[in-house]
mmCIF file of C-alpha atoms in Angstrom:
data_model
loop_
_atom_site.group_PDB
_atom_site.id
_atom_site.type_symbol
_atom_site.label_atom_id
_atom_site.label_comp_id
_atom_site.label_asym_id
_atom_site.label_seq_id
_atom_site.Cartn_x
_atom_site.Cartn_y
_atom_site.Cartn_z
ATOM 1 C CA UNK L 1 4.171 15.908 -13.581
ATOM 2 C CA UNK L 2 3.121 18.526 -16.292
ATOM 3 C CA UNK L 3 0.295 19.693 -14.305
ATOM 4 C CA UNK L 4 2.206 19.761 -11.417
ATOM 5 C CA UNK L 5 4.731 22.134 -12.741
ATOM 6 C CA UNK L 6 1.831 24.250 -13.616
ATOM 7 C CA UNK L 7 0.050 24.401 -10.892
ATOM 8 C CA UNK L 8 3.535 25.272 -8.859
ATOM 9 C CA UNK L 9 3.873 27.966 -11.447
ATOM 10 C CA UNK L 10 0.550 30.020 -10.883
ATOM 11 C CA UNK L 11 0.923 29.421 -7.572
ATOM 12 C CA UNK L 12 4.304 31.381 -8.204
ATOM 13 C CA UNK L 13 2.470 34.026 -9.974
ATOM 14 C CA UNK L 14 -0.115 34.724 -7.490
ATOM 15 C CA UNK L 15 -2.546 33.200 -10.036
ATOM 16 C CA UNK L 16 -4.640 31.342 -6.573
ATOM 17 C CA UNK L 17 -7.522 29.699 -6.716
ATOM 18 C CA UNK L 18 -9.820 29.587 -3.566
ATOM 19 C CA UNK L 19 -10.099 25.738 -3.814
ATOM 20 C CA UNK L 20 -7.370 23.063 -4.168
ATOM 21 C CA UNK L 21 -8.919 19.734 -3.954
ATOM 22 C CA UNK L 22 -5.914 17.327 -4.219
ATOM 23 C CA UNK L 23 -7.061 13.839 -4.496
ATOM 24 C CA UNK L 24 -5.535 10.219 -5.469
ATOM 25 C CA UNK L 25 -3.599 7.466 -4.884
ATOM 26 C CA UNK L 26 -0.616 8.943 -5.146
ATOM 27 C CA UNK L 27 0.130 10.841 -2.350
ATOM 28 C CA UNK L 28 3.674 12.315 -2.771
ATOM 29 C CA UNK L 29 2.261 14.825 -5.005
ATOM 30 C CA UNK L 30 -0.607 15.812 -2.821
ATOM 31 C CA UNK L 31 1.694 16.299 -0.324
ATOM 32 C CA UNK L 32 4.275 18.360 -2.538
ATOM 33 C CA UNK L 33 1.374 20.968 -3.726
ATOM 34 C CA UNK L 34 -0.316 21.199 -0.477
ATOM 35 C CA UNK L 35 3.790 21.811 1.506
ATOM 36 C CA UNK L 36 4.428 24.279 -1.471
ATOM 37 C CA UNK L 37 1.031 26.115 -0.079
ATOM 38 C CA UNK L 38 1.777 26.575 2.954
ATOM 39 C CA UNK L 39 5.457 27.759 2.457
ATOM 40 C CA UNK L 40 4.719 30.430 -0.081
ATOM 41 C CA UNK L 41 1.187 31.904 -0.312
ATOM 42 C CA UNK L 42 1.763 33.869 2.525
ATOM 43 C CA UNK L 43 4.854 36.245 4.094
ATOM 44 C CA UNK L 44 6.223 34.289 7.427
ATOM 45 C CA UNK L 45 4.971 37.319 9.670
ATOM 46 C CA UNK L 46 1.394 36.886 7.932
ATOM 47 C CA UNK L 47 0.921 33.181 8.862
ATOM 48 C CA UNK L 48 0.616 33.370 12.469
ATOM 49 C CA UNK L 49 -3.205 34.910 12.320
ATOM 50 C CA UNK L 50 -3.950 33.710 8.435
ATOM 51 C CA UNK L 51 -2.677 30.298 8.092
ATOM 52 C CA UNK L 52 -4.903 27.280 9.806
ATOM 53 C CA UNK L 53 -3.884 23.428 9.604
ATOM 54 C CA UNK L 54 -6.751 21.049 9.988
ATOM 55 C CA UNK L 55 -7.189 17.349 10.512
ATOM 56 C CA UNK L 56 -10.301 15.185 9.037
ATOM 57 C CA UNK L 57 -10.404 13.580 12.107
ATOM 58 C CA UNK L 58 -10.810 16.709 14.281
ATOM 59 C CA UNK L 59 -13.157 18.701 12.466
ATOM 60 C CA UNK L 60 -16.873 18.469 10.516
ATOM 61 C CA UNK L 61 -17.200 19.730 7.342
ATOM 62 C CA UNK L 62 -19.257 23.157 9.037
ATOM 63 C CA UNK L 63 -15.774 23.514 10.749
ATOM 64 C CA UNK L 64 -13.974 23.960 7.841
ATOM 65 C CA UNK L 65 -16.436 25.986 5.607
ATOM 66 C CA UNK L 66 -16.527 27.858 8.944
ATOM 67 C CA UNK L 67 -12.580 28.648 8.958
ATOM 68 C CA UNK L 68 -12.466 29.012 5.446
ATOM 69 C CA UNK L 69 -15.545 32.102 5.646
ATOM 70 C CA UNK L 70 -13.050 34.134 7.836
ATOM 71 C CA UNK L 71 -11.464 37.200 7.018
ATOM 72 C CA UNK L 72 -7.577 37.154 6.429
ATOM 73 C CA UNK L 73 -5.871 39.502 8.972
ATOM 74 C CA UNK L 74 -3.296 42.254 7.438
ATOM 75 C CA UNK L 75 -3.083 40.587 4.535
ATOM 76 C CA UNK L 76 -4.395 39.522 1.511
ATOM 77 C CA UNK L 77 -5.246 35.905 1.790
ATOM 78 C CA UNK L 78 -5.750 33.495 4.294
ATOM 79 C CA UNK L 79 -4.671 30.147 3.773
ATOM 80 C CA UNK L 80 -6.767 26.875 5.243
ATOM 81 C CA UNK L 81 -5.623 23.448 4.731
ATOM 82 C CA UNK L 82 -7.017 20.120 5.750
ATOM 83 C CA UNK L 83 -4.658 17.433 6.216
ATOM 84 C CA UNK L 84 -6.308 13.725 6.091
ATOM 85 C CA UNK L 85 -9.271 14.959 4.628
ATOM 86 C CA UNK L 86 -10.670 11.726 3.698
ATOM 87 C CA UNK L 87 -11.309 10.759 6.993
ATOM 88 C CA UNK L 88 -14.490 13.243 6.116
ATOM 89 C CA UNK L 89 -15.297 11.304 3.540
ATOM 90 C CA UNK L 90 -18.911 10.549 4.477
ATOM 91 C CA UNK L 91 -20.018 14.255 4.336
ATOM 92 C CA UNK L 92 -17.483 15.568 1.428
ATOM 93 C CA UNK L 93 -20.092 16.646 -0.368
ATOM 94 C CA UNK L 94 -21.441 19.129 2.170
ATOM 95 C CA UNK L 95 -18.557 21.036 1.117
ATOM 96 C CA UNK L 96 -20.561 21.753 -2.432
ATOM 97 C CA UNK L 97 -22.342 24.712 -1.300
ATOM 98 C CA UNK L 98 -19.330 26.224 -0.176
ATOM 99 C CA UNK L 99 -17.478 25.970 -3.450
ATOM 100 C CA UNK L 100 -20.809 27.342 -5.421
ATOM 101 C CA UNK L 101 -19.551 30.972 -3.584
ATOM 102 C CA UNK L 102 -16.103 29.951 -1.648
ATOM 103 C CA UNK L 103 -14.726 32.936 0.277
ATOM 104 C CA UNK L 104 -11.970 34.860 -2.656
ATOM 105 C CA UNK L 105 -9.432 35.784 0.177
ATOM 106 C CA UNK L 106 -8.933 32.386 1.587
ATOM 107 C CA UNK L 107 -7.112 29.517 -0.045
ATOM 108 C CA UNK L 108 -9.187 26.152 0.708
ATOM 109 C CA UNK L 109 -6.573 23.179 0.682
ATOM 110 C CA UNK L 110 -8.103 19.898 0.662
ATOM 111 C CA UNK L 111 -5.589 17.118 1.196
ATOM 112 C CA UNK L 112 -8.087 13.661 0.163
ATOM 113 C CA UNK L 113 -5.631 11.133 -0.002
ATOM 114 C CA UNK L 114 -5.909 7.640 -1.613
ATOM 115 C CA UNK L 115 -9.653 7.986 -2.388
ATOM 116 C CA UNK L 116 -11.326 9.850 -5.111
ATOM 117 C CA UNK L 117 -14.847 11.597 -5.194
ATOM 118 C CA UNK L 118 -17.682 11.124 -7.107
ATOM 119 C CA UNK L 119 -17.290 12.979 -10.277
ATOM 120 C CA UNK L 120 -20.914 12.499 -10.911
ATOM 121 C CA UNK L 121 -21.743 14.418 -8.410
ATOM 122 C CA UNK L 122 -22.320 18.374 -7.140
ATOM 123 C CA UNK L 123 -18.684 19.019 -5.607
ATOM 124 C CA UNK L 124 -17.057 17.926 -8.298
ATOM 125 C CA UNK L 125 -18.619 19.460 -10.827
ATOM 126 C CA UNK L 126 -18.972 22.336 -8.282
ATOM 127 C CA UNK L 127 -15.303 22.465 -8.029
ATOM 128 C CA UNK L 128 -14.446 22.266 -11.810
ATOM 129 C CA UNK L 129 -15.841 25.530 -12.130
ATOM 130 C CA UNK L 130 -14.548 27.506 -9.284
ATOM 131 C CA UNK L 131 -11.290 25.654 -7.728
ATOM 132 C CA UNK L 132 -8.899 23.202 -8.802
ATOM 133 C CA UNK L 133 -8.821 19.398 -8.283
ATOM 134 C CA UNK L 134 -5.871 17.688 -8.984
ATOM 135 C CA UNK L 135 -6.242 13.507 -9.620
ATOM 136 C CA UNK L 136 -2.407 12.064 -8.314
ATOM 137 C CA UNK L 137 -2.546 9.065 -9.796
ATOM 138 C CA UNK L 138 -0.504 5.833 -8.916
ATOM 139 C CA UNK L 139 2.774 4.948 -11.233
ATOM 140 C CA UNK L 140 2.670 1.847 -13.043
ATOM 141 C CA UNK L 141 5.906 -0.007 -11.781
ATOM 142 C CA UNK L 142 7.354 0.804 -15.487
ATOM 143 C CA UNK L 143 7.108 4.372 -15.122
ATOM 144 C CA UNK L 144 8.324 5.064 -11.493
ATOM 145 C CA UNK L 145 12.391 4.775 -13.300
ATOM 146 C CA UNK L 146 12.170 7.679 -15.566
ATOM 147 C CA UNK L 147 10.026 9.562 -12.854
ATOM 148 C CA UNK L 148 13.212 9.378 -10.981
ATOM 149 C CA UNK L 149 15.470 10.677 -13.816
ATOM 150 C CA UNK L 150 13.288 13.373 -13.675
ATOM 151 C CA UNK L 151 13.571 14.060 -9.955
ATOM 152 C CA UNK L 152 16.849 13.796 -10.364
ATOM 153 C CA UNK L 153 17.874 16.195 -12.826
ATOM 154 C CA UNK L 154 17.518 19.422 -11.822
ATOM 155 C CA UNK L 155 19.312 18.254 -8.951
ATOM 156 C CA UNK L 156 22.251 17.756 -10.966
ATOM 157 C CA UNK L 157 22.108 14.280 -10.014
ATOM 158 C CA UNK L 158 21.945 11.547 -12.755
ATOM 159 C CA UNK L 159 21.311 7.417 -12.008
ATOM 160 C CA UNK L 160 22.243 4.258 -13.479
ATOM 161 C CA UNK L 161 18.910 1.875 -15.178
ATOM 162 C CA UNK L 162 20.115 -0.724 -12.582
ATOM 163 C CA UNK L 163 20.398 1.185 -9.523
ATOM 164 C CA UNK L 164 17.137 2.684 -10.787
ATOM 165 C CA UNK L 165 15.687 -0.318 -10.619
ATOM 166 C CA UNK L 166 16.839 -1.403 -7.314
ATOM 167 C CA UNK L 167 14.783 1.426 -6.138
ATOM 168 C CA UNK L 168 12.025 0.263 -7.875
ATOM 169 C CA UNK L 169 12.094 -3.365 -6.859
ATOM 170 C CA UNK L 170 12.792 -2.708 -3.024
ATOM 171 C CA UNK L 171 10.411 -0.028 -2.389
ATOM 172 C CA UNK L 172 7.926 -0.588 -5.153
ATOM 173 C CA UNK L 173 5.985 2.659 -6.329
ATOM 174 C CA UNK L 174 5.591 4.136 -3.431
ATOM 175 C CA UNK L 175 7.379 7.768 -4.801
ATOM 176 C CA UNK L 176 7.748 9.000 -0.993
ATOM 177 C CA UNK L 177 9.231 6.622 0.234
ATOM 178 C CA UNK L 178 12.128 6.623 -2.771
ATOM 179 C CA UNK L 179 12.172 10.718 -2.652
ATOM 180 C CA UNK L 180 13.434 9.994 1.366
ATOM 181 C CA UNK L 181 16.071 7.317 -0.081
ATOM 182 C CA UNK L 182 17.215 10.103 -2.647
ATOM 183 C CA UNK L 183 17.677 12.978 -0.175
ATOM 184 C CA UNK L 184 19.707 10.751 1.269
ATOM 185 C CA UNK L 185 22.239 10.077 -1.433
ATOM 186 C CA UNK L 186 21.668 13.544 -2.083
ATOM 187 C CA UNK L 187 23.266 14.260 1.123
ATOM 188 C CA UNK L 188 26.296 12.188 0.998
ATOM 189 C CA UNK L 189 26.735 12.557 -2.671
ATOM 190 C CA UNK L 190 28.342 15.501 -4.413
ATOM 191 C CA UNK L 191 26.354 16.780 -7.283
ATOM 192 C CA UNK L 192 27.156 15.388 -10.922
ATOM 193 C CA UNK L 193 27.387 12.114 -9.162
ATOM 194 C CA UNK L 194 25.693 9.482 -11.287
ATOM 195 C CA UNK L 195 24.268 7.136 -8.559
ATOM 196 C CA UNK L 196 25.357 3.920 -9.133
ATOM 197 C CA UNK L 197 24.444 0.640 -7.599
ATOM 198 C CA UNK L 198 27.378 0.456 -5.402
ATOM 199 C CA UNK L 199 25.622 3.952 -3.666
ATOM 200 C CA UNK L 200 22.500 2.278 -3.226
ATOM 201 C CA UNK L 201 24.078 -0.723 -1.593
ATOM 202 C CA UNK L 202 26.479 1.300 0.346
ATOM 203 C CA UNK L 203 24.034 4.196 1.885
ATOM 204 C CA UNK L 204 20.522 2.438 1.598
ATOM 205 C CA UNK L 205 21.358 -1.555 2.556
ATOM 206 C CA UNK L 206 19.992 -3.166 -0.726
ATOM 207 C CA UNK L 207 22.512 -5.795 -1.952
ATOM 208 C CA UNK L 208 23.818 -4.806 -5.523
ATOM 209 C CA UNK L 209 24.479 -8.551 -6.117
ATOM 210 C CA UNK L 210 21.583 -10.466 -4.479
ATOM 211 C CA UNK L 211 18.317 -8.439 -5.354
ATOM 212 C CA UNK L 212 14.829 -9.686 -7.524
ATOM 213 C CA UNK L 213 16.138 -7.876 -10.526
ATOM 214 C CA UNK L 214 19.183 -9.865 -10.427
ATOM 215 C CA UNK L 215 17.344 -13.289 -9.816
ATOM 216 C CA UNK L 216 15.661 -12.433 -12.676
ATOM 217 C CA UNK L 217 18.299 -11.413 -14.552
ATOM 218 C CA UNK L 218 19.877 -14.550 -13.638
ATOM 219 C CA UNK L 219 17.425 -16.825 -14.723
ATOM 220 C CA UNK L 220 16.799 -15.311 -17.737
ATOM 221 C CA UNK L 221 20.388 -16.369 -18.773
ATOM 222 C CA UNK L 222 19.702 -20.105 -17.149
ATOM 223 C CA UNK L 223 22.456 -19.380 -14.984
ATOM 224 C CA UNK L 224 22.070 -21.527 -12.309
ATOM 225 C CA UNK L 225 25.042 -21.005 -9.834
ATOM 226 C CA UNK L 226 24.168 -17.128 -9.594
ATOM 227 C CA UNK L 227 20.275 -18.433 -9.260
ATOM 228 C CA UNK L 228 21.227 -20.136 -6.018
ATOM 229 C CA UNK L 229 23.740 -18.127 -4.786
ATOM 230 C CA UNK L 230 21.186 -15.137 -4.460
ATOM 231 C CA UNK L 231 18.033 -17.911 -3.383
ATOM 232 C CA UNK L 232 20.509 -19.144 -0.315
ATOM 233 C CA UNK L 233 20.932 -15.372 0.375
ATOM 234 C CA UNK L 234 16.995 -14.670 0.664
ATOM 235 C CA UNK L 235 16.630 -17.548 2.591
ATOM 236 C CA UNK L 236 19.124 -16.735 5.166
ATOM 237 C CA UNK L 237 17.375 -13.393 5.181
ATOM 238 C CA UNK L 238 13.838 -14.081 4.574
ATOM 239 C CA UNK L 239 12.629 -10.701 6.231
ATOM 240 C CA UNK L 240 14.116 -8.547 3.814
ATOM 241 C CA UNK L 241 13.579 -10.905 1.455
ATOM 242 C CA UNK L 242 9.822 -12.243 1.277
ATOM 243 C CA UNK L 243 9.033 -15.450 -1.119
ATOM 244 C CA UNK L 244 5.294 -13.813 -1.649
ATOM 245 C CA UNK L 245 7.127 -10.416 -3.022
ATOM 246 C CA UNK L 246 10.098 -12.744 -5.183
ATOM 247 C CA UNK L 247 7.155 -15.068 -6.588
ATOM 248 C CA UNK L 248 5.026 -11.799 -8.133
ATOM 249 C CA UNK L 249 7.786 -10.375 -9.471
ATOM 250 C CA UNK L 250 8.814 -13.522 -11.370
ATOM 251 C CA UNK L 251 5.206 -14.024 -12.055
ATOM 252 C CA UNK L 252 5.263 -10.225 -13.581
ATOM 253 C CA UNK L 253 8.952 -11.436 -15.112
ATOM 254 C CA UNK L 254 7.334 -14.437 -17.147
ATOM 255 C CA UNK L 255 4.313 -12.809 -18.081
ATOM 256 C CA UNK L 256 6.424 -9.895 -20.069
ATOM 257 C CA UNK L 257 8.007 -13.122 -21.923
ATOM 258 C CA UNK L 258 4.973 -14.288 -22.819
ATOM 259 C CA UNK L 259 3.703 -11.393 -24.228
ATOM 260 C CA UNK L 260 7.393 -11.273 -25.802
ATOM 261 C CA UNK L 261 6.982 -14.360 -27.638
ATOM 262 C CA UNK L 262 3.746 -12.946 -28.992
ATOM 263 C CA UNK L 263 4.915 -9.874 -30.755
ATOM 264 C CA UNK L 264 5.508 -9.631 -34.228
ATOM 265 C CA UNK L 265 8.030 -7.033 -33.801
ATOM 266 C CA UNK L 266 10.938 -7.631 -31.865
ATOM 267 C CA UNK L 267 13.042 -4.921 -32.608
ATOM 268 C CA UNK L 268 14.819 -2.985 -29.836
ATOM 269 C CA UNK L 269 12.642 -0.254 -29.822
ATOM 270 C CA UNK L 270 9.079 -1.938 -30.365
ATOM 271 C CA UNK L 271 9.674 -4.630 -27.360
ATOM 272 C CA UNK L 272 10.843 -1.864 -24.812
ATOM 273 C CA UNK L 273 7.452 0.114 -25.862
ATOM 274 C CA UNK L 274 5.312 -3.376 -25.841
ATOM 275 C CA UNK L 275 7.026 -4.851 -22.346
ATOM 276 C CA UNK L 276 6.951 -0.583 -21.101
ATOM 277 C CA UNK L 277 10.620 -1.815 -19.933
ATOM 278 C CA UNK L 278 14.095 0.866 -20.718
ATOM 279 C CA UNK L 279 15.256 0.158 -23.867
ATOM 280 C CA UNK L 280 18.784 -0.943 -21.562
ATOM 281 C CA UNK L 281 17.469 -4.086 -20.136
ATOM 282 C CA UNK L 282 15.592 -5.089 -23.943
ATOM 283 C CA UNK L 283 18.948 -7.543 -24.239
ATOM 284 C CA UNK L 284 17.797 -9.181 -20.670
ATOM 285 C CA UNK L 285 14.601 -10.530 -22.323
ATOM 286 C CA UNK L 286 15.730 -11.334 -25.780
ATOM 287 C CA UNK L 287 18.014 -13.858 -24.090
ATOM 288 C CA UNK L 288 15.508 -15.133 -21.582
ATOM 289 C CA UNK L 289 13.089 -15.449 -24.183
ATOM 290 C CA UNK L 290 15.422 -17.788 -25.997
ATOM 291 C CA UNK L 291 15.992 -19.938 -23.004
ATOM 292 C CA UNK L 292 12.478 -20.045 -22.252
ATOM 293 C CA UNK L 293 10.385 -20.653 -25.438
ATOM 294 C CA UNK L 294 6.796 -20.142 -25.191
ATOM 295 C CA UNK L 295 5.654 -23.665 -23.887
ATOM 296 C CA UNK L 296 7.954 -23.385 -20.953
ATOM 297 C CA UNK L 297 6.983 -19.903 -20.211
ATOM 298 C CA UNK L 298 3.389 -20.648 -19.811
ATOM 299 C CA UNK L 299 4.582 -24.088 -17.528
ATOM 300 C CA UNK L 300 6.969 -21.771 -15.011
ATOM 301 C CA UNK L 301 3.479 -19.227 -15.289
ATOM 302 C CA UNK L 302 1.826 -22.196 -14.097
ATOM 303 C CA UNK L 303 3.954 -23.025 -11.518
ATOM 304 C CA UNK L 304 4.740 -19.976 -10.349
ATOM 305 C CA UNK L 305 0.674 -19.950 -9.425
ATOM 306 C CA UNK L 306 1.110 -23.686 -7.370
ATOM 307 C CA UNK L 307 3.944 -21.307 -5.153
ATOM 308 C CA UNK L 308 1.770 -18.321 -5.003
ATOM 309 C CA UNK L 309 -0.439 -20.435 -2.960
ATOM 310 C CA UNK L 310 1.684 -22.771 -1.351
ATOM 311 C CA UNK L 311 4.135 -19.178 -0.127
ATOM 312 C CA UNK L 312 1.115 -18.315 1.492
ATOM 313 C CA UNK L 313 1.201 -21.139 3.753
ATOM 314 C CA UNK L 314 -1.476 -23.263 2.030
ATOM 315 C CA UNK L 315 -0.665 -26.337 1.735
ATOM 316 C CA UNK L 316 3.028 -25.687 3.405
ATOM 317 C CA UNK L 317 2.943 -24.968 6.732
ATOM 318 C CA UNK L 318 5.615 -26.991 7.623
ATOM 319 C CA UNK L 319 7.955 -26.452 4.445
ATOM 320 C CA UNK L 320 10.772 -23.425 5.353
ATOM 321 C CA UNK L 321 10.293 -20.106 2.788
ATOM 322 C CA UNK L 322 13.853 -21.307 1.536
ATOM 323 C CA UNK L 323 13.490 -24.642 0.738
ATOM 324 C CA UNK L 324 10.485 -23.316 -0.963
ATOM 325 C CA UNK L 325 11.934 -20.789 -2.574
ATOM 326 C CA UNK L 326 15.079 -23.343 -3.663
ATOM 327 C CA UNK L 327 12.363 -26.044 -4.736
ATOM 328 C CA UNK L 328 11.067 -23.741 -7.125
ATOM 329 C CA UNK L 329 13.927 -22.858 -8.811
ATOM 330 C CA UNK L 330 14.601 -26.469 -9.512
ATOM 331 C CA UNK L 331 11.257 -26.213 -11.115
ATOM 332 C CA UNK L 332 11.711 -23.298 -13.592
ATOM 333 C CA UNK L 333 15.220 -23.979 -14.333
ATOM 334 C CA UNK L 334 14.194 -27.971 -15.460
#
């Protein structure tokens, strides 16, 4: 996010580069720089002859190194941005010779979403030297929480770890799609609101009460009647609700005990940095960890393995997702 707010800056500050290769998994970010581009490089009267929008699909490589040779009209730059890029993938490289001696009054965008190139090879080193490439790398699931403090904040908006984490667990990392969810609240939310789990129920549709991180949560603390009062919600709706995603979760869930019961310091602080979990939810697994000692851990890991497969219809073609689902709590709460 650091380099991020740098690049914006220069970009600010007129400090352009004729290249901007934007590549990565990730591509909220790539689509942030390349947006912020388009919207300021040039004056609005200046873009109708000096700003150009291309599509991998649509164009070679020679069409772009083409557009990008031009000359901007009445003004000082032209700006050239390929969307989709990476459906040129198979002749990226052509676009070496170009950035050896790119054109200094255009702006090259190259939007290369979830792939990466060869940084072996001549247009990346190419680029190093004369552009900028930008990596957006994928969140681990333990970062994308604090990612949205940080979103949040200069918004004036602050969020609760447990409506964080609702986020989290119903869209996964996928930073796009929970930016759209949080323009939302943003909307219907005055600022200074801390967003609390009641808001994400409310305005988004994901239950407060019956969610992963409270089956989890529940289980940790062996408490059965909550366990399957929220598996007898899932399996009435099983759409929104998928055993496949539940099981990897828990299977996540169990494997942060295990490593749990292998540390030899379980302080507050040290487990939250070990498990990379907030320091808020350290409680949850101290408790689950002592109603789950080690041996049992590894046997629900086990099991949770037998309904990986089984979830997947091997084996249990004829067996409903619920009863599943309620046959394998019996298992990890025996």
């Amino acid at each position: 996010m650091d380099e991020v707010k740098q690049l914006v800056t220069d970009i600010k500050n007129k400090k352009l580069k004729p290249i901007y290769f934007l590549m990565g998994e990730e591509a909220y970010y790539i689509d942030k720089i390349s947006d912020f581009i388009e919207d300021t490089v040039l004056a609005e009267e200046e873009r109708g002859f000096n700003q150009m929008v291309l599509y991998g699909r649509d164009v070679t490589i020679d069409d772009v190194v083409g557009q990008a040779k031009r000359y901007p009209m009445m003004a000082e730059y032209q700006v050239v941005i390929v969307k989709e890029a990476q459906d040129l993938s198979r002749t990226i490289e052509k676009l070496a010779k170009y950035a050896e001696n790119p054109q200094p009054t255009t702006v090259l965008v190259v939007n290369y979403k979830y792939k990466k190139i060869d940084k072996r090879k001549a247009l990346y080193k190419t680029l190093k030297k004369t552009g900028i490439v930008y990596e957006s790398k994928k969140l681990y699931e333990n970062q994308v929480a604090d990612w949205i403090r940080r979103v949040l904040s200069p918004k004036k908006y602050t969020i609760s770890p447990k409506a964080a984490q609702m986020l989290v667990e119903f869209l996964g990392t996928d930073l796009s799609k929970i930016n759209n969810e949080l323009e939302k609240l943003q909307i219907v939310l005055p600022e200074g609101t801390q967003i609390s789990p009641d808001h994400i129920e409310q305005n988004i549709g994901i239950s407060k009460d019956y969610n992963n991180f409270e089956l989890r949560k529940a289980i940790g603390e062996r408490n059965s009647l909550k366990v399957y009062k929220i598996v007898t919600y899932f399996a009435d709706n099983p759409k929104d609700n998928p055993m496949v995603v539940t099981v990897a979760l828990l299977f996540g869930y169990f494997s942060q005990l295990l490593h749990f019961h292998g540390l030899k310091d379980k302080s507050p602080r040290s487990v939250a940095s070990a498990l990379r979990v907030n320091p808020y939810f350290v409680n949850d697994y101290i408790t689950a960890a002592r109603n789950f000692p080690m041996r049992k851990v590894s046997a629900v890991i086990s099991t949770l393995r037998e309904f990986d497969v089984r979830s997947k219809g091997v084996g249990s073609n004829a067996v409903p997702q619920g009863d599943l689902l309620r046959e394998l709590m019996v298992r990890i709460l025996s």
